[in-house]
Structure formats: structure tokens, C-alpha cells
């Protein structure tokens, strides 16, 4: 007689409606706060989240995704945004692009018209042509809920896809959900999934990479966002090997930036270039080598460049490599560390050279910043070691916020990696909701803040521990500096700026002002100590300019050297 193993019994779980199902899925992955804009096409979802979790009613769908993005980065988990159909989903698209560029784990759930009218083209309210196609273009994945039987499986798969996992990156995943299916009771058939034994990854190319690494005498590492979960292993490697650590903006904090071997986000500076020229090997890990961090790809790397990246297509894509491994950094770094430990430490002279470079690049930057360096120092001093610094695209961020201000954990480093202006406050709101017991600071310019000025109402309503530091120079200072450097008339850069004291007063927000470097430490310390929302204006007209005005590392073609074809 043949013995047959019976299949695991399936359980049936029911939920009152789609909102109850969504809450259950979110709870399972540790989400306690959801951001969104309520609509006739997501009412059951918003109502359930408001009852069971925390719903934050942001004032624009783009901010809903930005806030979910900031929440995910600051907590290291999943962020969730709820938006409406058609225009509402379209409003979220730009922020989904940001989450996609940073591989941030965001579950975006948007409404859809009644399933009976979907795709009919009859002009049903909020209906738009090919909403799912639009979402697929700006998301890691996008899927529609076709029936009640599929809703639970789709939501769980979407959350899992957004979070990523071994051997696969996460990112924003969009789910569109017809409103009639949201209102109805949900039924989920749950079948136990047998455990699958873990399989050690095959690391093709690792032996060749290690052979080159072991031969290096003056090694450097360039780390990007791919090391966010590998900080302990990366710290052990640089300390064992004696390698200097350069980072992209995304790689900051994996190794705390007060470590003597961390040069930081200075690879494209003259001092960083000099160190690269002296090194005999560069190990790059999990980085895109973005244009603004490589002098538009003009940066000269050491003669030997080896690379580790989760994406096989990234190996050698920007700079040629002598060896490469397509794998998660966490699977590779311990093996590299063991190999360099066996061969012995690099010279103490090289360690000293790295530390000297670390000091030199910061000293040079301080000279160019003048009194603006005091702001970085005063803010770091006012904050506890674990605090979120959320940055919009503005001069303060691009100059000292992205480099000089020390970051000690990657979850504290929140900024728009795609470079879009106006996203800082939304991201900071999400971070502050995710980390309520630690302060969040948002650095924004007056121009960027105006893009989503309505989120000041969200700040006033929710009242998180958030210091909004607004650098007021009456417009778009970065672009103004570019125009002045080129000797052209100003165009499009001068903007009307509100009376920030009056604006804060109208919203019931505390207001402070910094007009000189001497006021920075006192005012920033007082702002953080409030343990709630506060708007702090840095009046740049009275504060004064930087000795070397900041301009971004963007090439402007010289028409006099352009050849005709």
C-alpha cells in the first residue's frame, strides 16, 4: 500500500470589506500609519485605516507617496499611500518616480471606477484612459484587482514585491482597486506554504574579484544605496582591510560618518579625486554612479575597478571593471573580509592618508561655506545621534546637508534621490510619523516648499516632532547662481515669498528666525527642544552669502566650441 502525504488543509478567512483586508495585510508587515487623500473611490479603505491604524490626510496625492516613501526609509519597512482614481493617481506619478529611482518600499493603493464600467470610455467620474499603463510606467510593478477572489492575494503579493528580499530589490508597487469590490465582503483562502530550505547564492566572479582585492596596497571602496542593510559587514571590512570609504549620497550612514576611514560623499571633489588617483584599486558596491556624483562621468577611477551589485546589468555599465559579482552586498562582504584578513592589513601609511583626506575635504568645504558651515555644526549639535535629516533640493541641502552634516545610520538619510524639487516636507512628514520619539528636521528652500505649501496644514494638524528649516532667498537660489555664473540675466528664478512668521501664526505653528551665524546654535537648540512642529526661517538676505556660491555639477555646453556636423 502506498502512503500518500495529505496536502495541508486550507483555511478560509473573511473580512467585512476591502478596508478590513487592507488593514490586516498592513498589520502583518508592521505598518501602523497610512498617508493619503480621501475620495469617493477609496472611502472603505480610508475608513478602515482610520479606525484601526492611523490615517494622515495629506493635502496632495504626490505628498501621500512622498510621505509613505519617507516613512519607509526612516523605519526600514513598508510605506503605504492611498489615492483616488484618474487625476488623483496621476498626481501621485511624479512621487512614484522618486520611489522607483530610490527603490523605496511603497505600496500605493489607488481607487478605480466600478468594475462594470471599467474601460468603457463613457466618461464615468474619475475614469482615465489606461490608468494601469500609466502606473506601470512609474512603478516597479502595477496590478488591477479583477475580482473578489483575487483581492487578498494581489495585496499580499504587492506588499511582498514592494519590500523586496534576498536577491531582489524592492520599490513602489501600485494596486488599482475598483470601488464596488472595495465595499463588498472579502474572502481569502489561506493554504499553508511549506518551508523551503535556504539556498546559498552562487557568486560567479567572486574568486577573480577577491584575487584582485587581495593584491591591493592602497584600496578604496565606493558605497551606494545597496549597502544600506550591510553596514555592520561594511564596517568590519574597512577596519580589517584599512580601505578608505567614499560614498554616494545614498550610501551615507551605512558606516557612521564620524569613523576615521569614512571620507564620505566627496568623491567628485578635488580632494576625493586626488585620493582616487593615489589608490590602486576601487571596490564599488551597490551604486548607480550618478552623473552629479561623478562629474558627469568624467571622474577618473583607479586602474583596477571591481564591482558588486545586485543588478547584473549594473556591472561595468558606467565605468569598466576588471571583475564583478552580481549579488547582495550582505552575501559578499564577509567573504571579502575573510580574504583580506588572511592576506594582512594594508600599510598604516595608507590608513593615515585616508584619514588626512577625510579631514582635508571637509576643511576645504568649510572654507567655501563660510558662516553656513556654522548651521551644519549647530544642527548636528542640537540633535541626538539618531535623528532624521530630510532634505529637499536646495542650496543648503546640496552643499552641506548632503556632505558636511554627519549621518550615522542610513535610515536617518532621507532625500529625493531623483533630484525633484518640492518633495522634502512630504518625506519628512512620513519620517516623523514613523519615528515619533526622535526629532526629524526638514531642510527646504522657499521655492521648493511652495510646490507643496499645503502640507504645512498637514504639519499643523498632525503635529509631529518636526523642525522645518526654511532657507529663504526669494526664489530658486541654485538656478540663480547658475545664471549669474554664466553672466546671463535672471529668468524664472525670483519668486514671491510669504511672510513666514505670519504664515506660521495663521496655522498655529511656532515660528523662529535665524538671521546670523551667532543665532544658529541657540535657535536650533530651542527648536529641537520643543518636541513638536516648528517653522524656523533662515533669512539668507541678513545671514549673508557663501564665500563660494554653490552651483550644481551640471555641464553647460560652450556654444563657441560646438562643431557643426
XYZ file of C-alpha atoms in Angstrom:
565
model
C 0.000 0.000 0.000
C 1.347 3.435 -0.959
C 1.469 6.089 1.733
C 0.237 9.439 0.447
C 1.017 12.707 2.227
C -2.114 14.764 2.503
C -1.971 18.351 1.264
C -2.097 20.968 4.027
C -5.640 21.978 4.854
C -6.723 25.399 3.630
C -8.371 27.934 5.923
C -10.932 30.495 4.788
C -10.665 33.962 6.306
C -13.353 36.577 5.751
C -13.173 40.357 6.070
C -16.013 42.857 6.364
C -14.814 44.779 3.301
C -11.693 45.732 1.356
C -10.622 48.177 4.030
C -10.552 45.457 6.668
C -8.475 43.288 4.344
C -6.022 46.114 3.692
C -5.609 46.762 7.421
C -4.893 43.081 8.026
C -2.214 42.981 5.338
C -0.584 46.175 6.593
C -0.521 45.000 10.196
C 1.223 41.792 9.169
C 4.135 43.782 7.687
C 4.358 46.273 10.560
C 2.660 49.332 9.038
C 0.841 51.497 11.572
C 0.418 54.745 9.595
C -1.015 55.354 6.117
C -0.931 58.564 4.092
C -3.486 59.654 1.533
C -6.253 61.801 0.135
C -9.811 60.589 0.726
C -12.087 60.152 -2.287
C -15.376 58.604 -3.371
C -13.216 55.863 -4.871
C -11.321 54.844 -1.720
C -13.775 55.509 1.131
C -13.853 51.929 2.510
C -10.048 51.861 2.652
C -9.672 55.218 4.391
C -12.460 54.471 6.871
C -10.933 51.148 7.923
C -7.413 52.568 8.233
C -8.752 55.465 10.324
C -10.487 53.032 12.685
C -7.699 50.533 13.085
C -4.412 52.312 12.267
C -3.533 55.957 11.722
C -4.609 57.775 8.588
C -2.748 61.011 7.794
C -4.799 63.204 5.421
C -2.116 64.913 3.352
C -3.258 67.659 1.006
C -1.966 66.273 -2.299
C -1.571 62.787 -3.734
C 2.088 63.393 -4.574
C 2.691 64.119 -0.906
C 0.912 60.894 0.053
C 3.516 58.886 -1.839
C 6.366 61.126 -0.634
C 5.239 60.646 2.964
C 4.924 56.869 2.522
C 8.400 56.936 0.963
C 9.869 58.880 3.892
C 8.119 56.569 6.374
C 9.611 53.530 4.646
C 13.138 54.937 4.578
C 13.090 56.116 8.184
C 11.665 52.856 9.551
C 13.322 50.421 7.154
C 9.913 48.896 6.386
C 6.968 49.435 4.049
C 5.175 52.723 3.448
C 1.572 52.890 2.235
C -0.211 55.626 0.269
C -3.903 55.787 -0.684
C -5.018 57.908 -3.629
C -8.025 58.327 -5.854
C -8.665 57.388 -9.445
C -7.649 59.203 -12.619
C -6.298 62.636 -11.760
C -5.552 61.528 -8.208
C -3.481 58.595 -9.407
C -1.840 60.866 -11.961
C -0.898 63.334 -9.246
C 0.961 60.527 -7.489
C 3.006 59.596 -10.559
C 5.880 62.026 -10.030
C 6.462 60.849 -6.495
C 6.279 57.224 -7.603
C 9.151 58.040 -9.968
C 11.158 59.192 -6.947
C 10.389 55.982 -5.064
C 11.303 53.954 -8.142
C 14.643 55.738 -8.540
C 15.484 55.036 -4.885
C 13.984 51.509 -4.733
C 11.883 52.553 -1.735
C 9.317 50.033 -0.477
C 5.980 51.764 -1.086
C 2.558 50.167 -1.505
C 0.396 52.585 -3.490
C -3.296 51.661 -3.468
C -5.483 53.723 -5.744
C -9.164 53.546 -6.421
C -10.761 52.652 -9.717
C -14.241 53.113 -11.185
C -16.867 50.411 -10.758
C -15.747 47.225 -12.411
C -18.841 47.112 -14.642
C -17.797 50.383 -16.284
C -14.034 49.899 -16.300
C -12.619 50.632 -19.741
C -15.987 51.554 -21.190
C -14.835 55.041 -22.155
C -18.207 56.536 -21.277
C -16.752 59.245 -19.041
C -17.507 57.684 -15.659
C -16.386 60.101 -12.943
C -12.614 59.969 -12.339
C -12.114 57.462 -15.155
C -8.982 57.882 -17.257
C -7.515 56.102 -20.220
C -5.205 53.219 -19.278
C -4.571 54.157 -15.654
C -2.818 50.838 -15.132
C -0.442 51.512 -18.033
C 0.464 54.883 -16.504
C 1.139 53.262 -13.133
C 3.260 50.531 -14.711
C 5.450 53.207 -16.257
C 6.268 54.794 -12.892
C 6.173 51.799 -10.532
C 8.234 48.680 -10.034
C 5.006 46.816 -10.741
C 1.307 47.665 -11.058
C -1.728 45.403 -10.983
C -5.501 45.689 -11.030
C -7.854 43.788 -8.719
C -10.163 41.910 -11.134
C -12.445 40.128 -8.663
C -13.201 39.458 -5.003
C -11.402 36.130 -5.173
C -8.154 37.842 -6.159
C -8.006 40.864 -3.852
C -6.227 39.270 -0.881
C -3.610 37.504 -2.976
C -2.913 40.632 -5.013
C -2.475 42.832 -1.942
C -0.138 40.381 -0.225
C 1.913 39.849 -3.367
C 2.138 43.619 -3.901
C 3.398 44.215 -0.354
C 5.932 41.405 -0.726
C 7.137 42.738 -4.098
C 7.496 46.252 -2.700
C 9.565 45.050 0.257
C 11.981 43.069 -1.921
C 14.027 40.303 -0.393
C 17.041 38.071 -0.943
C 18.323 38.583 -4.445
C 15.700 41.130 -5.466
C 15.280 44.835 -4.967
C 12.125 46.428 -3.646
C 10.344 49.527 -4.864
C 6.925 51.106 -5.332
C 4.095 48.768 -6.319
C 0.711 50.168 -7.350
C -2.638 48.400 -6.953
C -5.802 49.793 -8.548
C -8.998 48.576 -6.878
C -12.500 49.080 -8.317
C -14.709 50.803 -5.776
C -17.530 48.255 -5.925
C -15.091 45.487 -4.991
C -13.776 47.538 -2.064
C -17.223 47.736 -0.446
C -18.016 44.024 -0.610
C -17.053 41.367 1.986
C -13.707 39.790 1.173
C -12.857 36.104 1.283
C -9.321 34.708 1.473
C -8.344 31.086 1.112
C -5.150 30.550 3.095
C -3.096 27.456 2.331
C -0.022 26.808 4.499
C 3.138 27.215 2.454
C 5.804 24.594 3.167
C 9.161 25.949 4.242
C 11.767 25.929 1.511
C 15.345 25.351 2.696
C 17.581 28.379 2.205
C 19.976 28.023 -0.696
C 23.356 29.706 -0.618
C 23.666 32.057 -3.585
C 26.066 31.218 -6.386
C 28.541 34.079 -6.525
C 30.011 33.888 -10.004
C 33.123 36.012 -10.414
C 33.888 36.226 -6.695
C 37.210 34.365 -6.903
C 38.530 36.737 -9.567
C 37.368 39.747 -7.578
C 38.999 38.514 -4.367
C 42.296 37.842 -6.143
C 42.442 41.487 -7.226
C 41.298 42.752 -3.829
C 43.953 40.720 -2.024
C 46.684 42.256 -4.162
C 45.724 45.878 -3.437
C 48.015 48.048 -1.331
C 46.013 51.295 -1.433
C 42.344 50.278 -1.602
C 39.230 52.436 -1.660
C 35.561 51.482 -1.501
C 32.735 53.431 -3.144
C 29.429 52.511 -1.490
C 25.937 53.398 -2.691
C 22.425 52.690 -1.510
C 23.000 48.959 -1.930
C 24.909 48.873 1.360
C 22.020 50.229 3.452
C 21.423 46.830 5.050
C 25.071 45.803 5.178
C 26.535 48.419 7.499
C 27.982 46.025 10.050
C 29.694 43.917 7.390
C 30.991 47.006 5.579
C 32.407 48.452 8.811
C 34.214 45.200 9.520
C 35.664 45.198 6.009
C 37.106 48.708 6.071
C 38.552 48.203 9.550
C 40.091 44.839 8.649
C 41.389 45.981 5.278
C 42.291 49.600 6.032
C 40.367 50.788 2.975
C 39.015 54.306 2.724
C 35.272 54.663 2.211
C 33.784 57.057 -0.315
C 30.014 57.074 -0.577
C 27.320 58.317 -2.855
C 24.622 60.401 -1.212
C 22.513 57.235 -0.990
C 25.287 55.261 0.713
C 25.720 57.652 3.614
C 25.418 56.334 7.162
C 25.918 52.611 6.498
C 29.188 53.215 8.296
C 28.788 56.137 10.725
C 30.338 59.242 9.206
C 32.473 60.034 12.230
C 34.538 56.899 11.520
C 38.163 57.885 10.678
C 38.176 55.800 7.476
C 34.967 57.326 6.108
C 35.808 60.053 3.607
C 32.136 60.307 2.692
C 30.222 61.842 -0.195
C 33.258 63.677 -1.542
C 34.313 61.532 -4.499
C 33.670 64.262 -7.070
C 35.582 66.959 -5.126
C 39.219 67.799 -5.915
C 40.332 66.103 -2.684
C 38.315 62.994 -3.498
C 39.818 62.935 -6.980
C 43.335 63.119 -5.569
C 42.670 60.170 -3.275
C 41.241 58.141 -6.156
C 44.355 58.928 -8.202
C 46.593 57.547 -5.447
C 44.573 54.368 -4.878
C 45.480 51.204 -6.760
C 42.033 49.557 -6.502
C 38.421 50.673 -6.137
C 35.735 48.294 -4.935
C 32.322 49.781 -5.778
C 29.268 48.338 -4.041
C 25.601 48.929 -4.830
C 25.932 52.289 -6.557
C 24.490 53.808 -9.711
C 27.452 56.193 -10.165
C 25.034 59.057 -10.766
C 26.116 61.892 -13.046
C 26.133 64.582 -10.350
C 28.410 62.455 -8.146
C 30.945 61.610 -10.858
C 31.413 64.995 -12.580
C 29.092 63.814 -15.344
C 31.154 60.617 -15.623
C 34.464 62.454 -16.032
C 35.775 61.078 -12.723
C 38.965 59.042 -13.156
C 38.947 55.782 -11.212
C 41.965 53.708 -10.143
C 43.488 51.354 -12.706
C 41.746 48.376 -11.103
C 37.988 48.665 -10.538
C 35.941 45.762 -9.188
C 32.211 45.906 -8.558
C 29.453 44.253 -6.530
C 25.819 44.988 -7.384
C 22.506 43.211 -7.019
C 21.655 44.113 -10.627
C 23.777 42.199 -13.162
C 23.201 44.977 -15.714
C 24.952 47.462 -13.407
C 28.307 45.654 -13.597
C 30.583 47.773 -15.781
C 27.676 49.896 -17.014
C 29.259 53.248 -16.135
C 32.955 52.537 -15.550
C 34.869 49.488 -16.885
C 35.574 46.721 -14.387
C 38.259 44.079 -14.015
C 35.890 41.758 -12.109
C 32.308 41.867 -10.921
C 29.814 39.952 -8.812
C 26.023 40.230 -9.167
C 24.825 39.691 -5.609
C 23.518 41.322 -2.457
C 26.338 43.053 -0.584
C 25.419 41.128 2.564
C 26.241 37.864 0.803
C 29.641 39.027 -0.461
C 31.255 41.322 2.104
C 32.000 38.669 4.784
C 33.881 36.574 2.225
C 35.923 39.571 1.069
C 36.690 40.449 4.683
C 37.915 36.918 5.394
C 40.204 37.094 2.349
C 41.813 40.413 3.278
C 42.195 39.294 6.899
C 44.155 36.306 5.672
C 46.465 38.389 3.492
C 47.097 41.001 6.191
C 46.376 44.697 6.715
C 47.374 47.396 4.251
C 50.010 49.846 5.402
C 49.398 52.232 8.266
C 50.574 54.979 5.901
C 47.541 54.363 3.682
C 45.173 54.450 6.641
C 46.712 57.765 7.667
C 46.393 59.078 4.104
C 42.686 58.220 4.070
C 42.079 59.959 7.383
C 44.006 63.005 6.189
C 41.892 63.131 3.036
C 38.780 62.931 5.183
C 39.917 65.974 7.137
C 41.105 67.897 4.085
C 37.891 67.637 2.049
C 35.859 68.903 4.988
C 38.252 71.757 5.703
C 38.120 72.816 2.056
C 34.349 72.708 2.075
C 34.173 74.789 5.235
C 36.232 77.494 3.542
C 33.721 77.657 0.720
C 30.734 77.655 3.073
C 31.923 80.359 5.467
C 29.273 81.052 8.113
C 26.953 78.500 6.519
C 29.133 75.738 7.989
C 28.022 77.007 11.402
C 24.469 75.952 10.529
C 25.604 72.373 9.860
C 27.562 72.244 13.109
C 24.801 73.834 15.189
C 22.155 71.487 13.807
C 24.270 68.379 14.411
C 24.934 69.563 17.961
C 21.244 70.235 18.640
C 20.116 66.789 17.526
C 20.510 63.410 19.214
C 22.687 60.955 17.342
C 19.662 59.156 15.856
C 17.594 61.807 14.088
C 16.177 62.009 10.583
C 17.502 64.704 8.268
C 15.010 65.035 5.386
C 16.207 67.336 2.629
C 14.529 68.989 -0.288
C 16.614 70.087 -3.250
C 18.013 73.448 -2.186
C 21.391 75.114 -1.675
C 21.738 74.175 1.997
C 20.998 70.543 1.220
C 23.178 70.293 -1.861
C 26.125 71.987 -0.191
C 26.394 70.959 3.474
C 23.294 68.798 4.072
C 24.452 66.133 1.618
C 28.068 66.065 2.841
C 29.257 68.012 5.879
C 26.371 67.209 8.228
C 27.254 63.808 9.678
C 24.886 60.856 9.196
C 25.226 57.814 11.442
C 22.558 55.446 10.082
C 21.135 55.090 6.545
C 17.585 55.327 7.915
C 18.346 58.886 9.005
C 19.299 59.939 5.461
C 16.112 60.983 3.625
C 16.291 62.986 0.407
C 14.887 62.892 -3.151
C 17.407 60.732 -4.989
C 15.785 61.522 -8.323
C 16.506 65.224 -7.765
C 12.918 66.514 -7.916
C 12.191 69.722 -6.023
C 9.335 70.095 -3.551
C 9.293 66.610 -2.021
C 11.191 67.294 1.199
C 8.337 68.256 3.515
C 6.177 65.286 2.492
C 9.093 62.886 3.004
C 9.882 64.498 6.342
C 6.277 64.179 7.499
C 6.365 60.466 6.744
C 9.668 60.019 8.549
C 8.411 61.912 11.590
C 5.272 59.765 11.785
C 7.360 56.614 11.522
C 9.826 57.724 14.216
C 7.683 59.773 16.656
C 10.136 59.570 19.569
C 13.044 61.136 17.678
C 13.236 64.547 16.006
C 13.004 64.951 12.251
C 14.490 68.006 10.570
C 13.372 69.078 7.102
C 15.684 71.336 5.103
C 13.772 73.190 2.393
C 14.143 76.306 0.319
C 11.318 78.791 -0.030
C 10.944 77.813 -3.696
C 10.765 74.081 -3.055
C 8.433 74.482 -0.092
C 5.977 76.409 -2.259
C 5.489 73.370 -4.513
C 3.512 71.646 -1.751
C 2.860 74.530 0.635
C -0.427 72.894 1.587
C 1.439 70.262 3.565
C 2.032 72.931 6.208
C -1.620 72.283 7.030
C -0.828 68.597 7.486
C 2.074 69.547 9.756
C -0.216 71.812 11.810
C -2.919 69.138 12.035
C -0.782 66.110 12.877
C 1.801 67.981 14.976
C 4.764 65.558 14.780
C 8.188 66.289 16.261
C 9.419 68.050 13.133
C 11.634 71.095 12.697
C 11.008 72.704 9.302
C 14.105 74.706 8.422
C 13.220 77.063 5.543
C 16.082 78.784 3.741
C 14.539 81.942 2.312
C 16.353 83.622 -0.558
C 13.306 84.697 -2.526
C 13.352 82.061 -5.244
C 15.388 79.256 -6.764
C 18.866 80.003 -5.474
C 20.666 77.100 -7.180
C 19.464 78.102 -10.637
C 20.025 81.778 -9.879
C 23.662 81.003 -9.093
C 23.987 79.101 -12.372
C 22.625 82.046 -14.348
C 24.894 84.507 -12.566
C 27.916 82.269 -13.137
C 27.124 82.262 -16.865
C 26.681 86.041 -16.923
C 23.088 85.914 -18.193
C 20.051 87.834 -16.993
C 17.869 86.198 -14.379
C 14.903 84.298 -15.750
C 12.306 82.383 -13.790
C 14.264 82.284 -10.539
C 12.844 85.179 -8.499
C 9.627 84.336 -6.651
C 7.239 85.996 -4.238
C 7.846 84.585 -0.769
C 5.278 84.591 2.050
C 5.727 86.253 5.382
C 6.728 83.046 7.137
C 6.073 84.452 10.606
C 2.552 85.412 9.588
C 2.024 82.107 7.787
C 3.118 80.102 10.829
C 0.879 82.206 13.047
C -2.131 81.605 10.832
C -1.562 77.857 11.142
C -0.859 77.828 14.858
C 2.755 76.762 14.313
C 5.605 78.102 16.452
C 7.961 80.337 14.467
C 11.646 81.162 14.926
C 14.121 83.076 12.802
C 17.872 82.797 12.217
C 19.410 85.937 10.794
C 23.088 85.494 11.715
C 25.525 82.677 12.363
C 25.679 83.739 16.013
C 21.982 82.893 16.428
C 22.164 79.419 14.885
C 23.066 77.288 17.892
C 20.562 78.908 20.267
C 17.660 78.914 17.834
C 18.201 75.377 16.574
C 18.608 74.029 20.101
C 15.386 75.756 21.133
C 13.535 74.443 18.070
C 14.508 70.811 18.670
C 13.673 71.090 22.366
C 10.031 71.941 21.549
C 9.399 68.248 20.726
C 6.738 69.255 18.222
C 6.297 71.127 14.948
C 8.111 74.415 14.432
C 8.936 76.553 11.411
C 12.419 78.074 11.540
C 13.209 80.622 8.848
C 16.832 81.180 7.850
C 16.787 84.698 6.423
C 19.543 84.414 3.831
C 19.478 88.110 2.974
C 20.579 89.008 6.502
C 22.633 85.831 7.039
C 24.857 86.575 4.046
C 26.160 84.574 1.086
C 28.651 81.729 0.936
C 32.217 82.742 0.008
C 31.921 80.372 -2.955
C 28.328 80.378 -4.262
C 27.031 76.861 -4.803
C 26.332 75.680 -8.337
C 25.461 72.071 -9.181
C 27.950 69.892 -11.073
C 25.984 70.184 -14.312
C 27.753 70.718 -17.611
C 26.663 73.732 -19.653
C 27.878 73.391 -23.269
C 30.027 76.197 -24.609
C 28.455 77.225 -27.934
C 31.761 78.648 -29.175
C 33.353 75.184 -29.134
C 30.453 73.314 -30.692
C 31.247 71.959 -34.114
C 28.718 71.890 -36.915
C 28.009 68.473 -38.390
